[in-house]
Amino acid sequence: MTHNKKVKIALLASGSGTNAEKIIHYFKDSEISEVACVISNRQKAGVLERAQKAGVNHQVFSMQEFEATTPVLNYLQKQGVDIIVLAGFLLKLSPEIITAYPDKIINIHPALLPKYGGKGMYGHFVHEAVIKNRDQESGITIHLVNDEYDKGDIIFQTACPINPEMTPEQLAAKVQVLEHQHFPKVIEQFISDSIKGA
Ligand code: GAR
């Protein structure tokens, strides 16, 4: 990554986009990085409205377009994207996209991987499974994306305790606080480390 221009982030999200919004605001005044665009696979995803409000370019691609890959890659290149951040993005990225951005795709997972990862493990399904198993803690994992679901190198983890009466919704709220608190900073650290290593 060159250090004389800002590192451009593409945020990919399928849902409400609370994490995407925190990241957009965090990098508004950054000297090293900026959010270049928000991409979703769902026309009705709340993240699009958040991007619109924040004045960030946003684009929807269908599942077929994600599978075909070229429309998405062309858009990423046109926007000058250097790194991709998955913030609640629920499609598996094609090998072509992963190859085009080696070690430059970051995902957040709402549990302590390697537990509760893999296909179908997202959002409330994760928290329901954790509570059902009577685990005493959960947390967040931020990791690099490779071609296996939730198996890339872990960049950051932090845990929170679970009390015996906690519901999946209460756990989700607790985990979301951790996500909002840490995700933007971990991305910033990752970018500044890449700049130093460039
Ligand atoms: C976040 O909790 C994120 O960890 C999760 O989706 C949520 C998106 O919330 N991602 C996964 O479960 C990926 N397997 P948001 O739309 O409010 O940012």
PDB file of C-alpha atoms and ligand atoms in Angstrom:
ATOM      1  CA  MET A   1       0.000   0.000   0.000  1.00  0.00           C
ATOM      2  CA  THR A   2       1.396   3.432  -0.860  1.00  0.00           C
ATOM      3  CA  HIS A   3       1.526   5.954   1.958  1.00  0.00           C
ATOM      4  CA  ASN A   4       1.282   9.180  -0.008  1.00  0.00           C
ATOM      5  CA  LYS A   5      -2.410   8.684  -0.659  1.00  0.00           C
ATOM      6  CA  LYS A   6      -5.183   7.685   1.693  1.00  0.00           C
ATOM      7  CA  VAL A   7      -5.900   3.968   1.903  1.00  0.00           C
ATOM      8  CA  LYS A   8      -9.371   3.448   0.488  1.00  0.00           C
ATOM      9  CA  ILE A   9     -11.793   1.130   2.242  1.00  0.00           C
ATOM     10  CA  ALA A  10     -14.809  -0.621   0.713  1.00  0.00           C
ATOM     11  CA  LEU A  11     -17.381  -1.636   3.311  1.00  0.00           C
ATOM     12  CA  LEU A  12     -19.491  -4.671   2.423  1.00  0.00           C
ATOM     13  CA  ALA A  13     -22.658  -5.179   4.454  1.00  0.00           C
ATOM     14  CA  SER A  14     -25.932  -7.072   4.091  1.00  0.00           C
ATOM     15  CA  GLY A  15     -27.924  -5.698   6.999  1.00  0.00           C
ATOM     16  CA  SER A  16     -28.590  -2.741   9.236  1.00  0.00           C
ATOM     17  CA  GLY A  17     -25.030  -1.436   8.995  1.00  0.00           C
ATOM     18  CA  THR A  18     -24.431  -0.109  12.508  1.00  0.00           C
ATOM     19  CA  ASN A  19     -20.782  -1.200  12.286  1.00  0.00           C
ATOM     20  CA  ALA A  20     -20.402   0.305   8.813  1.00  0.00           C
ATOM     21  CA  GLU A  21     -21.758   3.601  10.138  1.00  0.00           C
ATOM     22  CA  LYS A  22     -19.298   3.648  13.049  1.00  0.00           C
ATOM     23  CA  ILE A  23     -16.437   2.971  10.625  1.00  0.00           C
ATOM     24  CA  ILE A  24     -17.558   5.726   8.232  1.00  0.00           C
ATOM     25  CA  HIS A  25     -17.640   8.263  11.071  1.00  0.00           C
ATOM     26  CA  TYR A  26     -14.366   7.086  12.565  1.00  0.00           C
ATOM     27  CA  PHE A  27     -12.465   7.601   9.304  1.00  0.00           C
ATOM     28  CA  LYS A  28     -14.133  10.928   8.380  1.00  0.00           C
ATOM     29  CA  ASP A  29     -11.171  12.927   9.668  1.00  0.00           C
ATOM     30  CA  SER A  30      -8.474  10.296   9.301  1.00  0.00           C
ATOM     31  CA  GLU A  31      -5.250  11.239   7.606  1.00  0.00           C
ATOM     32  CA  ILE A  32      -4.380   7.710   6.562  1.00  0.00           C
ATOM     33  CA  SER A  33      -7.627   6.243   5.290  1.00  0.00           C
ATOM     34  CA  GLU A  34     -11.116   6.919   4.000  1.00  0.00           C
ATOM     35  CA  VAL A  35     -14.253   4.919   3.240  1.00  0.00           C
ATOM     36  CA  ALA A  36     -14.543   5.007  -0.542  1.00  0.00           C
ATOM     37  CA  CYS A  37     -17.794   3.071  -0.878  1.00  0.00           C
ATOM     38  CA  VAL A  38     -20.401   0.844   0.691  1.00  0.00           C
ATOM     39  CA  ILE A  39     -21.491  -2.269  -1.191  1.00  0.00           C
ATOM     40  CA  SER A  40     -24.461  -4.458  -0.364  1.00  0.00           C
ATOM     41  CA  ASN A  41     -26.097  -7.536  -1.833  1.00  0.00           C
ATOM     42  CA  ARG A  42     -29.542  -6.438  -0.585  1.00  0.00           C
ATOM     43  CA  GLN A  43     -31.512  -3.568  -2.096  1.00  0.00           C
ATOM     44  CA  LYS A  44     -33.311  -3.036   1.233  1.00  0.00           C
ATOM     45  CA  ALA A  45     -30.297  -3.226   3.534  1.00  0.00           C
ATOM     46  CA  GLY A  46     -30.351  -0.471   6.169  1.00  0.00           C
ATOM     47  CA  VAL A  47     -26.667   0.148   5.521  1.00  0.00           C
ATOM     48  CA  LEU A  48     -27.531   1.851   2.217  1.00  0.00           C
ATOM     49  CA  GLU A  49     -29.556   4.538   3.948  1.00  0.00           C
ATOM     50  CA  ARG A  50     -26.735   5.073   6.450  1.00  0.00           C
ATOM     51  CA  ALA A  51     -24.234   5.449   3.569  1.00  0.00           C
ATOM     52  CA  GLN A  52     -26.571   7.858   1.785  1.00  0.00           C
ATOM     53  CA  LYS A  53     -26.920   9.995   4.928  1.00  0.00           C
ATOM     54  CA  ALA A  54     -23.161  10.073   5.402  1.00  0.00           C
ATOM     55  CA  GLY A  55     -22.609  11.021   1.764  1.00  0.00           C
ATOM     56  CA  VAL A  56     -20.689   7.842   0.910  1.00  0.00           C
ATOM     57  CA  ASN A  57     -20.904   6.179  -2.536  1.00  0.00           C
ATOM     58  CA  HIS A  58     -23.028   3.061  -2.343  1.00  0.00           C
ATOM     59  CA  GLN A  59     -23.880   0.291  -4.734  1.00  0.00           C
ATOM     60  CA  VAL A  60     -25.931  -2.917  -4.734  1.00  0.00           C
ATOM     61  CA  PHE A  61     -24.841  -6.046  -6.568  1.00  0.00           C
ATOM     62  CA  SER A  62     -27.071  -9.113  -6.831  1.00  0.00           C
ATOM     63  CA  MET A  63     -25.954 -12.546  -5.715  1.00  0.00           C
ATOM     64  CA  GLN A  64     -25.486 -13.404  -9.410  1.00  0.00           C
ATOM     65  CA  GLU A  65     -23.236 -10.378  -9.894  1.00  0.00           C
ATOM     66  CA  PHE A  66     -21.200 -11.363  -6.844  1.00  0.00           C
ATOM     67  CA  GLU A  67     -20.866 -14.863  -8.292  1.00  0.00           C
ATOM     68  CA  ALA A  68     -19.915 -13.506 -11.726  1.00  0.00           C
ATOM     69  CA  THR A  69     -17.343 -11.355  -9.874  1.00  0.00           C
ATOM     70  CA  THR A  70     -16.371  -9.022 -12.764  1.00  0.00           C
ATOM     71  CA  PRO A  71     -18.995  -6.302 -12.076  1.00  0.00           C
ATOM     72  CA  VAL A  72     -17.920  -6.170  -8.425  1.00  0.00           C
ATOM     73  CA  LEU A  73     -14.183  -6.196  -9.183  1.00  0.00           C
ATOM     74  CA  ASN A  74     -14.614  -3.488 -11.820  1.00  0.00           C
ATOM     75  CA  TYR A  75     -16.470  -1.301  -9.338  1.00  0.00           C
ATOM     76  CA  LEU A  76     -13.835  -1.835  -6.627  1.00  0.00           C
ATOM     77  CA  GLN A  77     -11.100  -0.893  -9.079  1.00  0.00           C
ATOM     78  CA  LYS A  78     -13.007   2.152 -10.309  1.00  0.00           C
ATOM     79  CA  GLN A  79     -13.342   3.336  -6.706  1.00  0.00           C
ATOM     80  CA  GLY A  80      -9.601   2.760  -6.142  1.00  0.00           C
ATOM     81  CA  VAL A  81     -10.275   0.369  -3.247  1.00  0.00           C
ATOM     82  CA  ASP A  82      -7.220  -0.890  -1.339  1.00  0.00           C
ATOM     83  CA  ILE A  83      -8.859  -2.908   1.425  1.00  0.00           C
ATOM     84  CA  ILE A  84     -12.243  -4.564   1.892  1.00  0.00           C
ATOM     85  CA  VAL A  85     -14.014  -4.666   5.252  1.00  0.00           C
ATOM     86  CA  LEU A  86     -16.904  -7.081   5.766  1.00  0.00           C
ATOM     87  CA  ALA A  87     -19.259  -5.564   8.322  1.00  0.00           C
ATOM     88  CA  GLY A  88     -22.100  -8.066   8.547  1.00  0.00           C
ATOM     89  CA  PHE A  89     -21.756  -9.274   4.961  1.00  0.00           C
ATOM     90  CA  LEU A  90     -23.462 -12.608   4.535  1.00  0.00           C
ATOM     91  CA  LEU A  91     -22.394 -13.859   1.099  1.00  0.00           C
ATOM     92  CA  LYS A  92     -19.222 -15.863   0.647  1.00  0.00           C
ATOM     93  CA  LEU A  93     -16.787 -13.889  -1.510  1.00  0.00           C
ATOM     94  CA  SER A  94     -15.654 -15.518  -4.750  1.00  0.00           C
ATOM     95  CA  PRO A  95     -12.068 -16.843  -4.979  1.00  0.00           C
ATOM     96  CA  GLU A  96     -11.397 -14.174  -7.655  1.00  0.00           C
ATOM     97  CA  ILE A  97     -12.179 -11.333  -5.230  1.00  0.00           C
ATOM     98  CA  ILE A  98     -10.126 -12.963  -2.475  1.00  0.00           C
ATOM     99  CA  THR A  99      -7.199 -13.412  -4.895  1.00  0.00           C
ATOM    100  CA  ALA A 100      -7.466  -9.785  -6.063  1.00  0.00           C
ATOM    101  CA  TYR A 101      -7.153  -8.551  -2.433  1.00  0.00           C
ATOM    102  CA  PRO A 102      -4.677 -10.938  -0.764  1.00  0.00           C
ATOM    103  CA  ASP A 103      -4.560 -10.360   3.018  1.00  0.00           C
ATOM    104  CA  LYS A 104      -6.523  -7.169   2.460  1.00  0.00           C
ATOM    105  CA  ILE A 105     -10.006  -8.387   3.395  1.00  0.00           C
ATOM    106  CA  ILE A 106     -11.112  -8.151   7.026  1.00  0.00           C
ATOM    107  CA  ASN A 107     -14.225  -9.671   8.607  1.00  0.00           C
ATOM    108  CA  ILE A 108     -15.875  -9.281  11.994  1.00  0.00           C
ATOM    109  CA  HIS A 109     -17.555 -12.256  13.639  1.00  0.00           C
ATOM    110  CA  PRO A 110     -19.805 -11.933  16.715  1.00  0.00           C
ATOM    111  CA  ALA A 111     -18.214 -14.766  18.740  1.00  0.00           C
ATOM    112  CA  LEU A 112     -14.864 -16.153  19.786  1.00  0.00           C
ATOM    113  CA  LEU A 113     -13.675 -18.087  16.735  1.00  0.00           C
ATOM    114  CA  PRO A 114     -12.918 -20.912  16.096  1.00  0.00           C
ATOM    115  CA  LYS A 115     -16.068 -21.555  18.128  1.00  0.00           C
ATOM    116  CA  TYR A 116     -19.393 -20.747  16.455  1.00  0.00           C
ATOM    117  CA  GLY A 117     -17.997 -20.096  12.973  1.00  0.00           C
ATOM    118  CA  GLY A 118     -18.774 -21.521   9.568  1.00  0.00           C
ATOM    119  CA  LYS A 119     -21.629 -21.456   7.081  1.00  0.00           C
ATOM    120  CA  GLY A 120     -24.967 -20.327   8.508  1.00  0.00           C
ATOM    121  CA  MET A 121     -23.333 -18.957  11.658  1.00  0.00           C
ATOM    122  CA  TYR A 122     -24.184 -15.286  11.619  1.00  0.00           C
ATOM    123  CA  GLY A 123     -26.041 -12.698  13.661  1.00  0.00           C
ATOM    124  CA  HIS A 124     -28.636 -14.087  16.055  1.00  0.00           C
ATOM    125  CA  PHE A 125     -27.904 -17.740  15.142  1.00  0.00           C
ATOM    126  CA  VAL A 126     -24.492 -17.318  16.752  1.00  0.00           C
ATOM    127  CA  HIS A 127     -25.854 -15.812  19.981  1.00  0.00           C
ATOM    128  CA  GLU A 128     -28.622 -18.438  20.234  1.00  0.00           C
ATOM    129  CA  ALA A 129     -26.054 -21.237  19.925  1.00  0.00           C
ATOM    130  CA  VAL A 130     -23.750 -19.682  22.526  1.00  0.00           C
ATOM    131  CA  ILE A 131     -26.586 -19.289  25.060  1.00  0.00           C
ATOM    132  CA  LYS A 132     -27.934 -22.788  24.335  1.00  0.00           C
ATOM    133  CA  ASN A 133     -24.497 -24.265  25.104  1.00  0.00           C
ATOM    134  CA  ARG A 134     -24.377 -22.377  28.409  1.00  0.00           C
ATOM    135  CA  ASP A 135     -20.989 -20.869  27.594  1.00  0.00           C
ATOM    136  CA  GLN A 136     -19.636 -18.542  30.228  1.00  0.00           C
ATOM    137  CA  GLU A 137     -18.219 -16.046  27.764  1.00  0.00           C
ATOM    138  CA  SER A 138     -18.553 -14.816  24.227  1.00  0.00           C
ATOM    139  CA  GLY A 139     -17.027 -11.878  22.371  1.00  0.00           C
ATOM    140  CA  ILE A 140     -15.840 -10.708  18.981  1.00  0.00           C
ATOM    141  CA  THR A 141     -13.258 -11.856  16.469  1.00  0.00           C
ATOM    142  CA  ILE A 142     -11.738  -9.717  13.736  1.00  0.00           C
ATOM    143  CA  HIS A 143      -9.871 -11.775  11.173  1.00  0.00           C
ATOM    144  CA  LEU A 144      -8.481 -11.886   7.656  1.00  0.00           C
ATOM    145  CA  VAL A 145     -10.652 -13.561   5.041  1.00  0.00           C
ATOM    146  CA  ASN A 146      -9.432 -16.541   3.074  1.00  0.00           C
ATOM    147  CA  ASP A 147     -11.413 -19.037   0.997  1.00  0.00           C
ATOM    148  CA  GLU A 148     -12.773 -20.930   4.028  1.00  0.00           C
ATOM    149  CA  TYR A 149     -15.596 -19.490   6.126  1.00  0.00           C
ATOM    150  CA  ASP A 150     -14.263 -17.829   9.315  1.00  0.00           C
ATOM    151  CA  LYS A 151     -10.862 -19.543   9.108  1.00  0.00           C
ATOM    152  CA  GLY A 152      -8.458 -16.687   8.190  1.00  0.00           C
ATOM    153  CA  ASP A 153      -5.763 -15.416  10.552  1.00  0.00           C
ATOM    154  CA  ILE A 154      -7.148 -13.745  13.664  1.00  0.00           C
ATOM    155  CA  ILE A 155      -6.157 -10.101  14.095  1.00  0.00           C
ATOM    156  CA  PHE A 156      -8.039  -9.294  17.293  1.00  0.00           C
ATOM    157  CA  GLN A 157     -10.344 -10.911  19.868  1.00  0.00           C
ATOM    158  CA  THR A 158     -11.964  -9.683  23.027  1.00  0.00           C
ATOM    159  CA  ALA A 159     -14.388 -11.440  25.346  1.00  0.00           C
ATOM    160  CA  CYS A 160     -17.363 -10.574  27.543  1.00  0.00           C
ATOM    161  CA  PRO A 161     -18.805 -12.658  30.385  1.00  0.00           C
ATOM    162  CA  ILE A 162     -22.250 -14.247  30.115  1.00  0.00           C
ATOM    163  CA  ASN A 163     -24.438 -14.543  33.165  1.00  0.00           C
ATOM    164  CA  PRO A 164     -26.750 -17.567  33.482  1.00  0.00           C
ATOM    165  CA  GLU A 165     -30.000 -15.620  32.921  1.00  0.00           C
ATOM    166  CA  MET A 166     -28.834 -13.809  29.810  1.00  0.00           C
ATOM    167  CA  THR A 167     -30.991 -14.064  26.657  1.00  0.00           C
ATOM    168  CA  PRO A 168     -29.545 -14.207  23.101  1.00  0.00           C
ATOM    169  CA  GLU A 169     -30.840 -10.640  22.559  1.00  0.00           C
ATOM    170  CA  GLN A 170     -29.020  -9.364  25.645  1.00  0.00           C
ATOM    171  CA  LEU A 171     -25.844 -11.100  24.536  1.00  0.00           C
ATOM    172  CA  ALA A 172     -26.216  -9.604  21.031  1.00  0.00           C
ATOM    173  CA  ALA A 173     -26.446  -6.129  22.570  1.00  0.00           C
ATOM    174  CA  LYS A 174     -23.346  -6.723  24.681  1.00  0.00           C
ATOM    175  CA  VAL A 175     -21.367  -8.036  21.702  1.00  0.00           C
ATOM    176  CA  GLN A 176     -22.490  -5.103  19.566  1.00  0.00           C
ATOM    177  CA  VAL A 177     -21.023  -2.669  22.095  1.00  0.00           C
ATOM    178  CA  LEU A 178     -17.663  -4.460  21.771  1.00  0.00           C
ATOM    179  CA  GLU A 179     -17.891  -4.371  17.977  1.00  0.00           C
ATOM    180  CA  HIS A 180     -18.564  -0.639  17.841  1.00  0.00           C
ATOM    181  CA  GLN A 181     -15.852   0.037  20.393  1.00  0.00           C
ATOM    182  CA  HIS A 182     -13.086  -1.978  18.719  1.00  0.00           C
ATOM    183  CA  PHE A 183     -13.738  -2.558  15.013  1.00  0.00           C
ATOM    184  CA  PRO A 184     -12.816   0.926  13.675  1.00  0.00           C
ATOM    185  CA  LYS A 185      -9.643   1.068  15.808  1.00  0.00           C
ATOM    186  CA  VAL A 186      -8.531  -2.418  14.767  1.00  0.00           C
ATOM    187  CA  ILE A 187      -9.009  -1.487  11.099  1.00  0.00           C
ATOM    188  CA  GLU A 188      -6.966   1.690  11.648  1.00  0.00           C
ATOM    189  CA  GLN A 189      -4.161  -0.280  13.312  1.00  0.00           C
ATOM    190  CA  PHE A 190      -4.215  -2.842  10.499  1.00  0.00           C
ATOM    191  CA  ILE A 191      -3.915  -0.063   7.908  1.00  0.00           C
ATOM    192  CA  SER A 192      -1.122   1.744   9.695  1.00  0.00           C
ATOM    193  CA  ASP A 193       0.797  -1.542  10.093  1.00  0.00           C
ATOM    194  CA  SER A 194       0.369  -2.227   6.352  1.00  0.00           C
ATOM    195  CA  ILE A 195       1.634   1.242   5.505  1.00  0.00           C
ATOM    196  CA  LYS A 196       4.723   0.705   7.676  1.00  0.00           C
ATOM    197  CA  GLY A 197       5.311  -2.690   6.104  1.00  0.00           C
ATOM    198  CA  ALA A 198       4.810  -1.420   2.526  1.00  0.00           C
TER     199      ALA A 198
HETATM  200  C1  GAR B   1     -22.428  -7.943  13.399  1.00  0.00           C
HETATM  201  O1  GAR B   1     -22.749  -8.388  14.700  1.00  0.00           O
HETATM  202  C2  GAR B   1     -21.377  -8.841  12.794  1.00  0.00           C
HETATM  203  O2  GAR B   1     -20.490  -9.360  13.732  1.00  0.00           O
HETATM  204  C3  GAR B   1     -22.225  -9.942  12.196  1.00  0.00           C
HETATM  205  O3  GAR B   1     -23.313  -9.257  11.634  1.00  0.00           O
HETATM  206  C4  GAR B   1     -23.628  -8.129  12.464  1.00  0.00           C
HETATM  207  C5  GAR B   1     -23.897  -6.931  11.597  1.00  0.00           C
HETATM  208  O4  GAR B   1     -24.451  -5.904  12.356  1.00  0.00           O
HETATM  209  N1  GAR B   1     -21.498 -10.698  11.237  1.00  0.00           N
HETATM  210  C6  GAR B   1     -21.618 -12.027  11.129  1.00  0.00           C
HETATM  211  O5  GAR B   1     -22.383 -12.681  11.809  1.00  0.00           O
HETATM  212  C7  GAR B   1     -20.708 -12.651  10.070  1.00  0.00           C
HETATM  213  N2  GAR B   1     -20.676 -14.069  10.219  1.00  0.00           N
HETATM  214  P1  GAR B   1     -24.633  -4.429  11.771  1.00  0.00           P
HETATM  215  O6  GAR B   1     -25.355  -4.572  10.423  1.00  0.00           O
HETATM  216  O7  GAR B   1     -25.475  -3.733  12.779  1.00  0.00           O
HETATM  217  O8  GAR B   1     -23.280  -3.840  11.626  1.00  0.00           O
END
